[in-house]
Coordinates of C-alpha atoms in Angstrom, one line a residue:
X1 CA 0.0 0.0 0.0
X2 CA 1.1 3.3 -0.7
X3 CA -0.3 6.2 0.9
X4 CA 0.2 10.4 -0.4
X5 CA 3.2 11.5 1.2
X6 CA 2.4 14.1 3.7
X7 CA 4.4 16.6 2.0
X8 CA 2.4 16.3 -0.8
X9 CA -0.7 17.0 0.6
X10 CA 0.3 19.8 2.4
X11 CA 1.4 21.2 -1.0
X12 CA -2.1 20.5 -2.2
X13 CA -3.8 22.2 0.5
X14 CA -1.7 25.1 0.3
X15 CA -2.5 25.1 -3.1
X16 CA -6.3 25.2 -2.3
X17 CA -6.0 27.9 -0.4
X18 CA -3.8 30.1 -2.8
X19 CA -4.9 29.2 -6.1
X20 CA -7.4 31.1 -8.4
X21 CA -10.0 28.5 -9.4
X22 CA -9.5 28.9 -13.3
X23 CA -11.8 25.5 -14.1
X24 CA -14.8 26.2 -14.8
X25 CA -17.3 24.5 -12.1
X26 CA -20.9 23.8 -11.0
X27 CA -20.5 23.0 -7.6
X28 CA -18.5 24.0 -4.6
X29 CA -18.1 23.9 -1.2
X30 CA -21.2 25.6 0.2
X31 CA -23.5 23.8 -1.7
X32 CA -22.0 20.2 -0.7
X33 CA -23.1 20.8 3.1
X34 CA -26.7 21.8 1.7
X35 CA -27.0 18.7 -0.3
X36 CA -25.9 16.3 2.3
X37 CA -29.2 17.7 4.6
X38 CA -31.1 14.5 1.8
X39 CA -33.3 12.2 4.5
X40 CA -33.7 10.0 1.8
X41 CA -29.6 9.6 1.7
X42 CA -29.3 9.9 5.8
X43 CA -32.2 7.0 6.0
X44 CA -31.5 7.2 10.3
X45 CA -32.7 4.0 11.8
X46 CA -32.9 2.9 15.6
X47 CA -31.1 -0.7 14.3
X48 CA -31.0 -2.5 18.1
X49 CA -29.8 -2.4 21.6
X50 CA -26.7 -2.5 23.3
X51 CA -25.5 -3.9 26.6
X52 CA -23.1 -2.6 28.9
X53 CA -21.5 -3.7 32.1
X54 CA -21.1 -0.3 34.3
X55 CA -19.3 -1.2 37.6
X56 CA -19.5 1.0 40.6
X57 CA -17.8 0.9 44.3
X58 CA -21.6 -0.8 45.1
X59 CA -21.7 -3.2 42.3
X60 CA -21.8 -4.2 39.1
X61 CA -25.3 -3.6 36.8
X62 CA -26.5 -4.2 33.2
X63 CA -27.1 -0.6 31.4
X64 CA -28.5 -0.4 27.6
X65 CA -28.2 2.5 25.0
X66 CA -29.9 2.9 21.8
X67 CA -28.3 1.0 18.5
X68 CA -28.8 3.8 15.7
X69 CA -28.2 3.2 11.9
X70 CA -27.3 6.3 9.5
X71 CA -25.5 6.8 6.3
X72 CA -22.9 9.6 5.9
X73 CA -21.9 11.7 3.4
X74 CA -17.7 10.4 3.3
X75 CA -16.1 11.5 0.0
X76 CA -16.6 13.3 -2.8
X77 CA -15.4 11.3 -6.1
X78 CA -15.0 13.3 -9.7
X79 CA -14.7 11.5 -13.0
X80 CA -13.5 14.0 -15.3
X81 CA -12.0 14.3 -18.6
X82 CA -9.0 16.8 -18.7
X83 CA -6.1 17.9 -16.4
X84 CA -7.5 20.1 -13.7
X85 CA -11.3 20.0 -14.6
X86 CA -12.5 19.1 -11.4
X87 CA -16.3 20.0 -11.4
X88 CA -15.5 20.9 -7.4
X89 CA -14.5 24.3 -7.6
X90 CA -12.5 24.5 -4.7
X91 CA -10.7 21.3 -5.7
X92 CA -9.8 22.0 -9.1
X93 CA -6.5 24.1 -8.6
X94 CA -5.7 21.0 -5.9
X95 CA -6.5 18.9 -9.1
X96 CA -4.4 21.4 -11.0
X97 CA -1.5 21.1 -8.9
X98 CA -0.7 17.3 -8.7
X99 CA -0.8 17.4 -12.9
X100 CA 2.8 18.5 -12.4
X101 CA 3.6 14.9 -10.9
X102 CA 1.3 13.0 -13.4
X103 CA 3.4 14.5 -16.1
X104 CA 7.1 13.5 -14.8
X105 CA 5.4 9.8 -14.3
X106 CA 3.7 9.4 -17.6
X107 CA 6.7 10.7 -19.5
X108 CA 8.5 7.6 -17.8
X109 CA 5.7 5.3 -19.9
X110 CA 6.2 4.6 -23.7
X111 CA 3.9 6.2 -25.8
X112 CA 1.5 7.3 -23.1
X113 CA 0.2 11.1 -23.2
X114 CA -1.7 12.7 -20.3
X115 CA -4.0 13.9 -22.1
X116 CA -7.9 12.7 -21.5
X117 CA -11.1 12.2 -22.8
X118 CA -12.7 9.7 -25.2
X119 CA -11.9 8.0 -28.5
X120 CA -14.2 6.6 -30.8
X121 CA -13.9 2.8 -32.3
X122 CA -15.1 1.0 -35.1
X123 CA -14.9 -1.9 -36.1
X124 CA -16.7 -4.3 -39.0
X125 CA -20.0 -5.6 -38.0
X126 CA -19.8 -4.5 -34.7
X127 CA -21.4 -1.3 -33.0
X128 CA -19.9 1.8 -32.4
X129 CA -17.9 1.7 -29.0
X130 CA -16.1 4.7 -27.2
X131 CA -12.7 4.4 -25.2
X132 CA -13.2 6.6 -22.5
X133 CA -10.4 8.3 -20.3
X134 CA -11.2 9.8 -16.9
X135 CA -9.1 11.6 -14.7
X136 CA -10.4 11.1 -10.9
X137 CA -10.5 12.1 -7.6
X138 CA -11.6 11.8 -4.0
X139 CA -11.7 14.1 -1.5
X140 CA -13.7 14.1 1.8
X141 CA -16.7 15.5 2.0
X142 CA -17.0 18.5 3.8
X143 CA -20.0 17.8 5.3
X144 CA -18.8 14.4 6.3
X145 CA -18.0 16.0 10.3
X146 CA -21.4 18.2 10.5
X147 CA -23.4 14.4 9.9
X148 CA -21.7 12.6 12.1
X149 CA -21.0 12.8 16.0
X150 CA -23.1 15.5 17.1
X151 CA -25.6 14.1 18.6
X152 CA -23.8 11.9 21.5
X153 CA -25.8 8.3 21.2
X154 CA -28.0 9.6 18.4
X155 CA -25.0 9.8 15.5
X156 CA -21.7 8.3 14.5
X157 CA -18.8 9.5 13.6
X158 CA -17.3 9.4 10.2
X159 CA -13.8 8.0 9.8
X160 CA -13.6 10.7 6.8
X161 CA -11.9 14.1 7.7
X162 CA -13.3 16.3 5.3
X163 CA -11.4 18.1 2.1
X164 CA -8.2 15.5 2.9
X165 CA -7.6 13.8 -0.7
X166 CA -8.2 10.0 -0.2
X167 CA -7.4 9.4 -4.1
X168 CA -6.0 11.6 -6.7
X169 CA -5.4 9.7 -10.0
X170 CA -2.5 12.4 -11.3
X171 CA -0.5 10.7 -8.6
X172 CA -1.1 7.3 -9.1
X173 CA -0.5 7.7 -13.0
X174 CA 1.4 4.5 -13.4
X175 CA -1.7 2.7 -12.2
X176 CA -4.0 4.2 -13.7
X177 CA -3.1 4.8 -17.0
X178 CA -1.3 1.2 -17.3
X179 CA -3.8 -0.9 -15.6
X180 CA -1.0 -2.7 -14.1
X181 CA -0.7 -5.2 -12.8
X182 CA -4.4 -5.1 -11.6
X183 CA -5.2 -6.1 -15.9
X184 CA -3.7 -9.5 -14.7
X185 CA -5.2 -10.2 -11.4
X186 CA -8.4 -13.0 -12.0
X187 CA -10.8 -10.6 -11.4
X188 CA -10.3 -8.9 -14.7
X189 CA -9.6 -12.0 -16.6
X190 CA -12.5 -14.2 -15.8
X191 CA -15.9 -13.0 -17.1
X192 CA -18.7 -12.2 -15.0
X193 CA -16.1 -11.4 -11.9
X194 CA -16.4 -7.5 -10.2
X195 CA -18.7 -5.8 -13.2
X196 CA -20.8 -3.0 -12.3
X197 CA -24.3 -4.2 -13.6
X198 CA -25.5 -7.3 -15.2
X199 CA -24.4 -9.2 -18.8
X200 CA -27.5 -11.4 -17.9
X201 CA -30.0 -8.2 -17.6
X202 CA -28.4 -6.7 -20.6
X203 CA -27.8 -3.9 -18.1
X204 CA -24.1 -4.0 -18.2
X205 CA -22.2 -1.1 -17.3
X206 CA -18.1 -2.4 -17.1
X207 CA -15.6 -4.2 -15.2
X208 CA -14.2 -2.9 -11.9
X209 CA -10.8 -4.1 -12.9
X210 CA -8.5 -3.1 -13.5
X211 CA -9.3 0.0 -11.4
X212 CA -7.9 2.1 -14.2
X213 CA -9.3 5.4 -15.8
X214 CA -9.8 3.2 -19.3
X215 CA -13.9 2.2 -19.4
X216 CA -15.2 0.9 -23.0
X217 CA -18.6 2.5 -23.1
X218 CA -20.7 4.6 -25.4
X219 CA -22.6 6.4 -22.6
X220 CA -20.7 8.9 -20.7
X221 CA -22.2 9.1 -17.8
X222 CA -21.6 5.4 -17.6
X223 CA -18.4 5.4 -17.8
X224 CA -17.7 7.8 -15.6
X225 CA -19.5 6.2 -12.7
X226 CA -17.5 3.0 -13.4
X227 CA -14.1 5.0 -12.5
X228 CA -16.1 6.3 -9.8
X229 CA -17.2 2.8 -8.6
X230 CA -13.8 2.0 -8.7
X231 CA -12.2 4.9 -6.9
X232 CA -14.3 3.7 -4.3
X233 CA -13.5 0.2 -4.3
X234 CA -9.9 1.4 -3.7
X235 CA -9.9 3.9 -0.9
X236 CA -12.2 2.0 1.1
X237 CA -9.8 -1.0 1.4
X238 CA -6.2 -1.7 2.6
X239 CA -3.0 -2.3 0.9
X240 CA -3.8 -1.9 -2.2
X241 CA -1.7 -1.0 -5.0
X242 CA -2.5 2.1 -6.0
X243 CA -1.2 6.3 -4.6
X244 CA -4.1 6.6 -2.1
X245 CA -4.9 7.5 1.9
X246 CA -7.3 5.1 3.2
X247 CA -10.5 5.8 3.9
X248 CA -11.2 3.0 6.7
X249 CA -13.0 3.4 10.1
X250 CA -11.6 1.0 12.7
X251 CA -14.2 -0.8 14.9
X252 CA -14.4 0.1 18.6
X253 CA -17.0 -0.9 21.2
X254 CA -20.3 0.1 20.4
X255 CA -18.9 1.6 17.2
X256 CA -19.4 -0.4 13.8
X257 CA -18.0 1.9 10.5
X258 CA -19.1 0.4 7.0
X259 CA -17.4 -2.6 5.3
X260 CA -15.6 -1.9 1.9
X261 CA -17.5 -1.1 -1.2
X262 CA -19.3 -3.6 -3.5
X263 CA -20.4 -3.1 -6.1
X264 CA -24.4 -4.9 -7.2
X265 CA -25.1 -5.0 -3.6
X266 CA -27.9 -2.9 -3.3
X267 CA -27.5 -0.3 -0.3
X268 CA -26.0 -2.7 2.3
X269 CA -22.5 -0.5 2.5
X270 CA -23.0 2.4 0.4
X271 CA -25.2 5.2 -1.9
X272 CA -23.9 7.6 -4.5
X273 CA -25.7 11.4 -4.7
X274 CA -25.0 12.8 -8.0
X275 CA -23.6 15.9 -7.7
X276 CA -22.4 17.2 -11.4
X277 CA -23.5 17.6 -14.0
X278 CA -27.1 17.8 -12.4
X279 CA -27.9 18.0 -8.6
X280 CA -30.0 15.4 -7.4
X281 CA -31.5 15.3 -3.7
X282 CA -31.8 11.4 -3.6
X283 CA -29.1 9.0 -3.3
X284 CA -29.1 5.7 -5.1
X285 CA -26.5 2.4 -6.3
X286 CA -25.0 2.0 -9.6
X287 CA -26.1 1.1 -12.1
X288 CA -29.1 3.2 -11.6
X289 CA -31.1 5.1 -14.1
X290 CA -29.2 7.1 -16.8
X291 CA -28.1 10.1 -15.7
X292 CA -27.5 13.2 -17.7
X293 CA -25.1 13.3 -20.2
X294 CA -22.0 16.2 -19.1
X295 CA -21.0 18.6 -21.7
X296 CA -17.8 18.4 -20.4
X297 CA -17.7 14.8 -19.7
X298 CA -17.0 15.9 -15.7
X299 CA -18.8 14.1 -12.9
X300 CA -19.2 14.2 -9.4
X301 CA -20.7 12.0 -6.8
X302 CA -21.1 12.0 -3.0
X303 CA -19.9 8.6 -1.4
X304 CA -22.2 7.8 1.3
X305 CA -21.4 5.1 4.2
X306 CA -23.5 3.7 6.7
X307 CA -22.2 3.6 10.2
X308 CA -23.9 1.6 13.5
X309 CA -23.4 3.4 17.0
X310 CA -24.6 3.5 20.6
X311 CA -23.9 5.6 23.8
X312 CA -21.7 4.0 26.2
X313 CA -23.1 3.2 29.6
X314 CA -20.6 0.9 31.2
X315 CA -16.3 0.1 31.5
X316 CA -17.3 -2.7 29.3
X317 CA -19.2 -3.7 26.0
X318 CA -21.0 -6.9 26.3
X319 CA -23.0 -7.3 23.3
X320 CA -25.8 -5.9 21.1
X321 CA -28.9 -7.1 19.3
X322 CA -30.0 -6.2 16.4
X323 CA -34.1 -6.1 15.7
X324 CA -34.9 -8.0 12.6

């Protein structure tokens, strides 16, 4: 695993804060907090019970707290088709400034430009395709800290800080523009393993591997929220082998973060808000209905998590129980 060097980030947050926002945009930061207030994307549930032993000078007694259920807002994941063009506004000069470091790694590739996009394909007696190129990132949500942990007992806390950059694709260029080695893992060689959608329901959207920025795929908006799909499917997972910080909450007593992203499961560990090109209030799971088509070709979606809590009443967890 290899995480961003610290360095490096602080560059891109200085950067944030000093740059001049050239890219064009249709979101930013102020209107990320007001579209994670979504109930619909929150769904808050009273999920159980827990027990805890509290031990006094006089005793030892049984207490129980309230098991609560909520989904959080974690990370903000762009799919986006030139250097820089970041549909985050605040994010794009961050974007802009880690393009320096794709360019010194890409140069060290044969015949690979960094340059983005898509590329049409024909071929005899087959359809049309497109050979899409995204660029992607991950930052985390800003409203990730105002959702979670503010209600003692009631909420949970996020294990995303928000604006820190989880995954920014000009820094892993190797990866991402190579496909290596991921192109040779099973996964990507054996059909029907880790696709987003279904060959059987002719609803097939593309592979999650190699979790590169290459997706074959005439629709755009398609193709994007495959890189999406598979930013997520990095950053929410350890060691692997990819330029990336972690996004992983670490289990405590009485404290249950998300398991990693996967994909076709419905919304057992995770919802995506669509942010850009059109703002939409609901959340939903890939592959959903099509979105709108970007004039840009750049995307953004909000990552949301669930996350299980309950107030501590005791020195020690015993167990919970969950009501069916």
């Amino acid at each position: 695993m290899t995480l961003i060097p610290p360095s490096t980030r602080r560059v891109l947050l200085i950067s944030l804060l000093t740059g001049s926002g050239l890219c064009l945009a249709n979101i930013n930061t102020a209107s990320l907090v007001t579209s994670a207030a979504s109930v619909s994307c929150i769904s808050w549930k009273v999920k159980g019970i827990c027990y805890w032993l509290l031990c006094t000078p006089f005793g030892c007694s049984v207490k129980t707290s309230v098991k609560v259920e909520h989904f959080i807002p974690e990370a903000v994941v762009s799919a986006y088709s030139g250097p820089g063009e970041n549909p985050w506004t605040e994010m794009s000069t961050v974007s802009t400034a880690a393009g320096g470091a794709e360019s010194s790694i890409a140069g060290a590739l044969a015949g690979v430009s960094t340059g983005g996009g898509q590329q049409e394909m024909k071929a005899p007696g087959l359809r049309k395709q497109n050979l899409h190129f995204h660029y992607a990132d991950a930052y985390g949500h800003p409203a990730a800290s105002l959702m979670g942990g503010q209600i003692d007992g009631y909420s949970c806390k996020s294990a995303a800080t928000p604006f820190t950059p989880y995954f920014i694709s000009s820094l892993d260029a190797l990866v991402w523009r190579s496909g290596l080695p991921e192109s040779l893992y099973p996964e990507a060689l054996v059909p029907g393993q880790r696709e987003l959608g279904s060959q059987v329901g002719a609803d097939m959207w593309g592979n999650i591997y190699p979790r590169s920025g290459f997706v074959t795929q005439q629709d755009s908006y398609k193709s994007a929220a495959v890189v999406a799909q598979r930013v997520a499917d990095v950053i929410t997972r350890q060691g692997q082998l990819h330029v990336y910080q972690p996004l992983v909450g670490q289990p405590t007593p009485g404290y249950w973060p998300p398991d990693p992203v996967r994909e076709n499961t419905g919304t057992q560990n995770h919802k995506w808000q669509r942010l850009a090109p059109a703002l939409s209030t609901t959340c939903a799971v890939f592959p959903d209905t099509n979105g709108p088509i970007a004039q840009d070709g750049n995307y953004a979606w909000a990552l949301w998590q669930p996350y299980s809590c309950c107030k501590r009443r005791g020195q020690t967890f015993l167990y919970s129980t969950d009501f069916s």
